[in-house]
Coordinates of C-alpha atoms in Angstrom, one line a residue:
M18 CA -74.4 -71.7 -42.0
T19 CA -77.3 -73.7 -43.5
R20 CA -76.2 -77.1 -42.3
R21 CA -77.2 -77.5 -38.7
T22 CA -74.8 -79.2 -36.2
V23 CA -75.9 -81.4 -33.4
I24 CA -74.1 -83.3 -30.6
T25 CA -75.2 -87.0 -30.6
G26 CA -72.6 -88.6 -28.3
V27 CA -70.6 -87.6 -25.2
G28 CA -67.6 -89.3 -23.7
A29 CA -66.1 -87.9 -20.5
I30 CA -63.3 -88.8 -18.1
A31 CA -62.8 -86.5 -15.1
P32 CA -61.5 -86.7 -11.5
T33 CA -65.2 -87.2 -10.5
G34 CA -65.6 -90.4 -12.6
I35 CA -65.1 -92.3 -15.8
G36 CA -68.0 -91.9 -18.2
I37 CA -70.5 -89.1 -18.7
D38 CA -73.1 -90.6 -16.3
L39 CA -70.7 -90.4 -13.3
V40 CA -69.3 -87.0 -14.4
W41 CA -72.8 -85.6 -14.8
K42 CA -74.0 -87.1 -11.4
A43 CA -71.1 -85.6 -9.6
A44 CA -71.6 -82.2 -11.2
R45 CA -75.3 -82.2 -10.4
E46 CA -74.5 -83.0 -6.8
G47 CA -71.8 -80.4 -6.5
L48 CA -69.1 -82.9 -5.5
C49 CA -65.5 -81.6 -4.9
V50 CA -62.8 -84.2 -5.4
I51 CA -59.7 -81.9 -5.3
G52 CA -57.1 -83.5 -3.1
P53 CA -53.4 -83.8 -2.4
L54 CA -51.2 -84.2 -5.5
T55 CA -50.0 -87.9 -5.7
R56 CA -49.0 -88.3 -9.4
Y57 CA -45.5 -87.3 -8.2
D58 CA -43.9 -86.0 -5.0
P59 CA -44.6 -82.3 -4.9
R60 CA -42.5 -81.6 -1.8
G61 CA -40.4 -78.5 -2.1
T62 CA -42.7 -77.0 -4.8
P63 CA -45.5 -74.4 -4.4
L64 CA -48.1 -76.9 -5.6
A65 CA -49.8 -79.3 -3.2
L66 CA -53.3 -80.0 -4.7
A67 CA -54.7 -81.4 -7.9
G68 CA -57.7 -82.9 -9.6
E69 CA -56.6 -86.5 -10.3
I70 CA -58.5 -89.3 -12.0
K71 CA -58.7 -92.3 -9.8
G72 CA -59.2 -95.8 -11.2
F73 CA -58.4 -95.2 -14.9
E74 CA -56.5 -98.2 -16.1
P75 CA -55.5 -97.6 -19.8
L76 CA -55.2 -101.3 -20.5
H77 CA -58.9 -101.7 -19.6
H78 CA -59.7 -99.4 -22.5
L79 CA -56.9 -99.7 -25.0
E80 CA -54.5 -102.2 -26.6
G81 CA -51.2 -102.7 -24.9
R82 CA -49.1 -101.5 -27.9
I83 CA -51.1 -98.2 -28.0
V84 CA -50.6 -97.7 -24.3
A85 CA -46.9 -98.2 -24.6
Q86 CA -46.6 -95.8 -27.6
T87 CA -48.6 -92.9 -26.3
D88 CA -48.9 -90.5 -23.3
R89 CA -51.7 -90.5 -20.7
F90 CA -53.4 -87.5 -22.4
T91 CA -53.9 -89.6 -25.5
H92 CA -55.1 -92.5 -23.5
L93 CA -57.8 -90.3 -22.1
A94 CA -58.7 -88.9 -25.5
L95 CA -58.9 -92.3 -27.1
A96 CA -61.0 -93.8 -24.3
A97 CA -63.4 -90.8 -24.3
S98 CA -63.7 -91.0 -28.1
D99 CA -64.8 -94.7 -27.8
M100 CA -67.3 -93.7 -25.2
A101 CA -68.7 -90.9 -27.3
L102 CA -69.1 -93.2 -30.3
R103 CA -70.9 -95.7 -28.2
D104 CA -73.1 -93.0 -26.7
A105 CA -74.0 -91.8 -30.3
G106 CA -74.6 -95.4 -31.5
L107 CA -72.3 -94.6 -34.4
S108 CA -69.8 -96.9 -36.0
P109 CA -67.3 -95.0 -38.1
G110 CA -67.7 -97.6 -40.8
E111 CA -71.2 -96.4 -41.3
L112 CA -70.0 -93.2 -42.9
P113 CA -67.7 -92.6 -45.8
P114 CA -64.2 -92.2 -44.3
Y115 CA -63.6 -88.9 -46.0
A116 CA -66.8 -87.5 -44.4
F117 CA -65.8 -88.3 -40.8
G118 CA -63.0 -86.2 -39.2
V119 CA -61.5 -85.4 -35.8
V120 CA -60.2 -82.4 -34.0
T121 CA -58.7 -82.2 -30.5
A122 CA -57.4 -79.5 -28.3
S123 CA -54.4 -79.7 -26.0
C124 CA -52.3 -77.3 -23.9
A125 CA -49.7 -79.6 -22.2
G126 CA -49.3 -82.4 -24.8
G127 CA -47.6 -85.6 -23.8
V128 CA -45.5 -84.1 -21.0
E129 CA -45.3 -87.2 -18.8
F130 CA -44.1 -89.4 -21.6
G131 CA -41.7 -86.7 -22.7
Q132 CA -40.2 -86.1 -19.3
Q133 CA -39.6 -89.9 -18.8
E134 CA -37.7 -90.0 -22.1
I135 CA -35.7 -86.9 -21.4
Q136 CA -34.7 -88.4 -18.0
R137 CA -33.5 -91.5 -19.8
L138 CA -31.5 -89.3 -22.3
W139 CA -29.6 -87.5 -19.6
S140 CA -29.1 -90.4 -17.2
K141 CA -28.4 -93.2 -19.6
G142 CA -27.7 -91.7 -23.0
P143 CA -29.5 -91.4 -26.4
R144 CA -29.6 -95.1 -27.1
H145 CA -32.1 -95.5 -24.2
V146 CA -34.6 -93.0 -25.7
G147 CA -37.6 -94.8 -27.2
P148 CA -38.6 -94.1 -30.8
Y149 CA -42.1 -93.1 -29.8
Q150 CA -40.8 -90.0 -28.0
S151 CA -40.9 -88.3 -31.4
I152 CA -44.7 -88.5 -31.6
A153 CA -46.1 -89.2 -28.1
W154 CA -45.3 -85.7 -26.7
F155 CA -46.7 -83.9 -29.7
Y156 CA -50.0 -81.9 -29.3
A157 CA -51.5 -83.6 -32.3
A158 CA -50.9 -87.1 -31.0
S159 CA -54.4 -87.6 -29.9
T160 CA -55.9 -86.4 -33.2
G161 CA -53.6 -88.8 -35.1
Q162 CA -54.3 -91.8 -32.8
I163 CA -58.0 -91.3 -32.9
S164 CA -57.9 -91.0 -36.7
L165 CA -55.9 -94.2 -37.0
R166 CA -58.0 -96.1 -34.5
H167 CA -61.2 -95.5 -36.4
G168 CA -60.1 -95.0 -40.0
L169 CA -61.1 -91.4 -40.1
K170 CA -59.8 -89.6 -43.2
G171 CA -62.0 -86.5 -43.1
P172 CA -61.0 -83.0 -41.9
S173 CA -58.6 -83.2 -38.9
G174 CA -56.7 -80.8 -36.7
V175 CA -55.4 -79.9 -33.3
L176 CA -55.8 -76.6 -31.4
V177 CA -53.3 -75.3 -28.8
T178 CA -55.2 -72.5 -27.2
D179 CA -55.3 -73.8 -23.6
E180 CA -58.7 -73.9 -22.0
A181 CA -60.3 -71.9 -24.9
G182 CA -59.3 -74.9 -27.2
G183 CA -62.0 -77.1 -25.6
L184 CA -64.6 -74.8 -27.0
D185 CA -62.7 -73.9 -30.2
A186 CA -62.5 -77.6 -31.1
V187 CA -66.3 -77.9 -31.1
A188 CA -66.5 -74.8 -33.3
Y189 CA -63.9 -76.2 -35.6
A190 CA -66.1 -79.4 -36.0
R191 CA -69.2 -77.3 -36.7
R192 CA -67.3 -75.3 -39.4
E193 CA -66.2 -78.5 -41.1
I194 CA -69.7 -79.9 -41.0
G195 CA -70.8 -76.6 -42.6
R196 CA -68.3 -77.3 -45.4
G197 CA -69.7 -80.8 -46.1
A198 CA -68.4 -83.3 -43.4
A199 CA -71.0 -85.7 -42.1
A200 CA -69.5 -86.1 -38.6
M201 CA -66.6 -85.1 -36.4
L202 CA -65.1 -86.3 -33.1
A203 CA -64.3 -83.1 -31.2
G204 CA -63.0 -82.2 -27.8
G205 CA -59.9 -82.2 -25.6
A206 CA -58.1 -84.1 -22.9
E207 CA -55.1 -83.3 -20.7
A208 CA -52.8 -85.1 -18.4
P209 CA -50.5 -82.3 -17.3
L210 CA -49.6 -83.5 -13.8
S211 CA -45.9 -84.1 -14.2
P212 CA -43.0 -82.2 -12.5
F213 CA -41.7 -80.6 -15.6
S214 CA -45.1 -79.4 -16.8
M215 CA -46.1 -78.0 -13.5
A216 CA -42.7 -76.3 -13.0
C217 CA -43.2 -74.5 -16.3
Q218 CA -46.3 -72.9 -14.9
F219 CA -45.1 -71.7 -11.5
G220 CA -43.9 -68.5 -13.2
H221 CA -47.3 -67.2 -14.3
G222 CA -48.5 -67.0 -10.7
L223 CA -52.0 -68.4 -11.4
L224 CA -51.6 -71.8 -9.7
S225 CA -53.1 -72.2 -6.2
A226 CA -50.6 -72.6 -3.5
E227 CA -53.3 -73.6 -1.0
R228 CA -52.7 -76.8 0.9
R229 CA -56.3 -77.3 2.2
P230 CA -58.3 -79.2 -0.4
G231 CA -61.6 -77.5 0.4
R232 CA -60.0 -74.0 -0.1
G233 CA -57.8 -74.8 -3.1
Y234 CA -60.0 -73.4 -5.9
L235 CA -62.7 -70.8 -5.0
P236 CA -63.6 -68.8 -8.1
F237 CA -65.5 -65.5 -7.7
T238 CA -64.6 -65.2 -4.0
A239 CA -62.5 -62.7 -2.1
Q240 CA -60.3 -65.6 -1.0
A241 CA -59.7 -67.0 -4.5
P242 CA -56.1 -68.3 -4.4
G243 CA -55.7 -69.3 -8.0
F244 CA -56.7 -72.4 -9.8
V245 CA -55.9 -76.1 -9.1
P246 CA -54.6 -78.0 -12.1
A247 CA -56.3 -81.2 -13.1
E248 CA -56.4 -84.0 -15.7
G249 CA -59.3 -85.2 -17.7
G250 CA -61.4 -84.2 -20.7
A251 CA -64.3 -85.0 -23.0
M252 CA -64.9 -86.0 -26.6
L253 CA -68.1 -85.4 -28.5
V254 CA -69.7 -86.8 -31.6
V255 CA -70.8 -83.8 -33.6
E256 CA -72.9 -84.5 -36.7
E257 CA -74.8 -82.8 -39.4
A258 CA -78.4 -82.8 -38.3
G259 CA -79.8 -84.4 -41.4
A260 CA -77.2 -87.1 -41.4
A261 CA -77.9 -87.9 -37.8
A262 CA -81.7 -88.0 -38.4
A263 CA -81.2 -90.3 -41.4
R264 CA -79.5 -92.9 -39.3
G265 CA -82.1 -92.5 -36.5
A266 CA -79.8 -90.8 -34.0
E267 CA -81.3 -88.7 -31.2
P268 CA -79.6 -85.3 -30.9
Q269 CA -78.6 -84.3 -27.4
A270 CA -77.9 -80.7 -28.1
E271 CA -77.3 -78.3 -31.0
V272 CA -74.2 -76.1 -31.6
L273 CA -75.5 -72.7 -32.4
G274 CA -72.6 -70.2 -32.4
H275 CA -69.0 -69.5 -31.5
G276 CA -66.9 -66.4 -31.0
T277 CA -63.2 -66.0 -30.4
T278 CA -60.9 -63.0 -29.7
F279 CA -57.3 -62.4 -28.5
T280 CA -56.3 -60.0 -25.7
G281 CA -52.7 -60.8 -25.0
A282 CA -50.8 -63.4 -22.9
R283 CA -51.2 -63.3 -19.1
R284 CA -53.5 -60.3 -19.2
F285 CA -56.5 -61.9 -17.6
D286 CA -57.2 -58.8 -15.6
R287 CA -57.7 -57.0 -18.9
S288 CA -59.7 -59.7 -20.7
A289 CA -63.2 -58.2 -20.0
D290 CA -63.6 -56.6 -23.4
G291 CA -62.2 -59.6 -25.3
L292 CA -64.4 -62.1 -23.5
A293 CA -67.5 -59.9 -23.9
A294 CA -66.8 -59.5 -27.6
A295 CA -66.4 -63.3 -28.0
A296 CA -69.8 -63.8 -26.3
R297 CA -71.5 -61.2 -28.6
I298 CA -70.0 -62.8 -31.7
A299 CA -71.2 -66.3 -30.6
L300 CA -74.7 -65.0 -29.8
A301 CA -74.9 -63.1 -33.1
E302 CA -73.9 -66.2 -35.0
A303 CA -76.6 -68.2 -33.1
G304 CA -79.2 -65.5 -33.9
L305 CA -79.9 -65.0 -30.3
G306 CA -79.9 -62.0 -27.9
P307 CA -78.6 -61.9 -24.3
R308 CA -82.2 -62.3 -23.0
E309 CA -82.4 -65.8 -24.5
V310 CA -79.4 -67.2 -22.5
D311 CA -80.6 -69.4 -19.7
V312 CA -77.3 -70.3 -18.1
V313 CA -73.6 -69.3 -18.3
F314 CA -70.8 -71.8 -17.8
A315 CA -68.0 -69.5 -16.6
D316 CA -64.3 -69.7 -17.3
A317 CA -63.8 -69.1 -13.5
L318 CA -60.0 -68.8 -13.3
G319 CA -60.0 -68.4 -9.5
V320 CA -57.8 -65.3 -9.6
P321 CA -59.5 -62.2 -8.2
E322 CA -58.5 -59.8 -11.0
A323 CA -59.4 -62.4 -13.7
D324 CA -62.7 -63.2 -12.0
A325 CA -63.5 -59.5 -11.8
A326 CA -62.8 -59.1 -15.5
E327 CA -65.1 -62.0 -16.3
V328 CA -67.9 -60.5 -14.3
A329 CA -67.3 -57.2 -16.1
A330 CA -67.6 -59.0 -19.4
L331 CA -70.9 -60.6 -18.3
R332 CA -72.1 -57.2 -17.1
S333 CA -71.3 -55.7 -20.5
V334 CA -73.2 -58.5 -22.3
F335 CA -76.2 -58.8 -20.0
G336 CA -76.5 -55.3 -18.5
S337 CA -79.1 -54.9 -15.8
R338 CA -80.3 -58.5 -16.5
L339 CA -77.1 -60.1 -15.1
P340 CA -78.4 -60.7 -11.6
A341 CA -81.2 -62.9 -13.1
V342 CA -78.8 -65.0 -15.3
P343 CA -77.6 -68.2 -13.5
V344 CA -73.8 -68.6 -13.7
T345 CA -72.0 -71.8 -12.8
A346 CA -68.5 -73.3 -12.6
P347 CA -68.6 -77.0 -12.0
K348 CA -64.8 -77.2 -12.6
S349 CA -64.3 -75.8 -9.1
G350 CA -65.0 -79.4 -7.9
T351 CA -62.5 -81.1 -10.2
G352 CA -59.8 -78.5 -10.9
R353 CA -58.9 -76.9 -14.2
A354 CA -57.9 -79.4 -16.8
Y355 CA -56.8 -76.8 -19.4
S356 CA -58.3 -77.7 -22.8
G357 CA -60.0 -80.7 -21.1
A358 CA -61.8 -78.4 -18.7
A359 CA -63.8 -76.5 -21.4
A360 CA -64.5 -79.8 -23.2
L361 CA -65.9 -81.2 -19.9
D362 CA -68.0 -78.0 -19.5
V363 CA -69.5 -78.8 -22.9
A364 CA -70.3 -82.3 -21.8
V365 CA -71.9 -81.2 -18.6
A366 CA -73.8 -78.4 -20.4
V367 CA -75.3 -80.9 -22.8
H368 CA -76.8 -82.7 -19.9
C369 CA -77.8 -79.5 -18.2
L370 CA -79.8 -78.7 -21.4
R371 CA -81.3 -82.2 -21.6
H372 CA -82.4 -82.4 -18.0
G373 CA -83.2 -78.8 -17.1
V374 CA -80.8 -78.9 -14.2
I375 CA -78.0 -76.3 -13.6
P376 CA -75.1 -77.9 -11.5
P377 CA -73.7 -75.8 -8.7
T378 CA -70.3 -74.3 -8.2
P379 CA -68.7 -76.7 -5.6
R380 CA -67.2 -75.3 -2.3
V381 CA -68.4 -71.8 -3.0
G382 CA -71.0 -70.6 -0.5
A383 CA -74.0 -68.4 -1.4
T384 CA -72.5 -65.5 0.6
D385 CA -69.0 -66.0 -0.8
P386 CA -69.1 -64.3 -4.2
A387 CA -67.0 -61.2 -4.0
L388 CA -69.0 -59.5 -6.7
H389 CA -72.6 -59.2 -5.5
D390 CA -74.4 -58.9 -8.8
L391 CA -73.3 -62.3 -10.0
N392 CA -76.0 -64.9 -9.8
L393 CA -73.6 -67.8 -9.0
V394 CA -75.3 -71.2 -8.6
T395 CA -74.0 -72.5 -5.2
G396 CA -75.0 -75.2 -2.8
R397 CA -77.6 -77.2 -4.7
A398 CA -78.4 -77.7 -8.3
R399 CA -81.2 -75.6 -9.7
T400 CA -84.1 -77.2 -11.7
V401 CA -85.2 -74.6 -14.2
P402 CA -86.1 -74.6 -17.9
V403 CA -82.8 -74.4 -19.8
R404 CA -83.0 -73.9 -23.5
T405 CA -79.7 -72.1 -24.3
A406 CA -76.3 -72.2 -22.6
L407 CA -73.4 -69.8 -23.1
L408 CA -69.9 -71.2 -22.3
L409 CA -66.8 -69.1 -21.7
A410 CA -63.1 -70.0 -21.7
R411 CA -59.8 -68.2 -21.7
G412 CA -56.3 -69.5 -22.5
L413 CA -53.0 -68.6 -20.9
A414 CA -51.8 -67.1 -24.1
G415 CA -54.7 -64.6 -24.3
N416 CA -57.3 -66.5 -26.3
N417 CA -61.0 -65.9 -25.4
S418 CA -63.7 -68.2 -26.6
A419 CA -67.5 -68.4 -26.3
L420 CA -69.8 -71.2 -27.4
V421 CA -73.5 -71.2 -27.5
L422 CA -75.4 -74.5 -27.2
G423 CA -79.1 -75.0 -27.5
R424 CA -81.4 -77.8 -26.4
S425 CA -82.0 -80.4 -29.1
P426 CA -85.1 -79.4 -31.1
S427 CA -86.4 -82.9 -30.6
E428 CA -86.5 -82.4 -26.8
G429 CA -89.6 -81.2 -25.1
D430 CA -89.5 -78.8 -22.2
P431 CA -87.1 -80.1 -19.6
S432 CA -88.6 -81.5 -16.4

């Protein structure tokens, strides 16, 4: 790929805050905001905890008609896209419309909107189902609404690969820029905290049944009870480096490589080979070796067998150097927001590269990691030179994804 791809804008909404500044501050400080599930009454179900966004009022960010026509996951994606464009200092009208596209990732889709309409259908009849049910639930709703909002007629798409999709969307954007696009909005956002959505997931046995917030999501520990679901996500402005420079934009990070593999649905305990292969593909595409990776943002499912497989993958990639490679999982402080979780990892990794600060893994103590050769960042953030980050993600259906980010070439050594 001869056309270099840079990230110039970041928009993020997470249980830790609205806007990348608050999200980054919370990650850097290792805050954990997982708490009791309040989006609906979970009594009688195995789920008690969640990562919920507090204080997000859609009408403060979007027009009333858009709020009425779309689901919460689209509200989050639209608001994060607006934030990313402001952060990039880019108005879509500055670029030819066919040169600017959008790609989002989603696992749950518009489940809350869909459930409300289905309840109306069965309780009151089909005449009480709103016309927007036909589009609000759909996984592509966010891509479509972002495109309409900003007049984007360039390459567009949606990826349904669960958490892996948050990384795959950035890679999709990079690929389209390699084919000639000038800019892309890329990322993922989820709002899966509805009874129907959560009930559909009880069967896979990966959700945490813990009722104590501080013990709900403890990846890479012997006590890991599964993962806590969450809402949130991030959108990024991804641009061709030359086009960004021409308009005077300051790159925040560079997208260097991506790899993806498939190892089968619900086989996280066997995902080591696929995850390692994805990482090697991403590094090869970036033209880097394992020794040039300064930090790993882990998938961190929080299930002992899956965590062991991820460590085995890292051991396969890094060999005897693994104990020297910092590994972090900031999502243990927010919960796992499916496609939005990996997109948030990208947002946090961008600031990790910019500031030379590796955020810790919240609620996991230095003596907790069950696998002793993992250099998990715990307790406090680490201030170290960070030039290259490797991000890993796995989806429930068996997708494995790896993304390599590099510090912007315009940045000096991080302080």
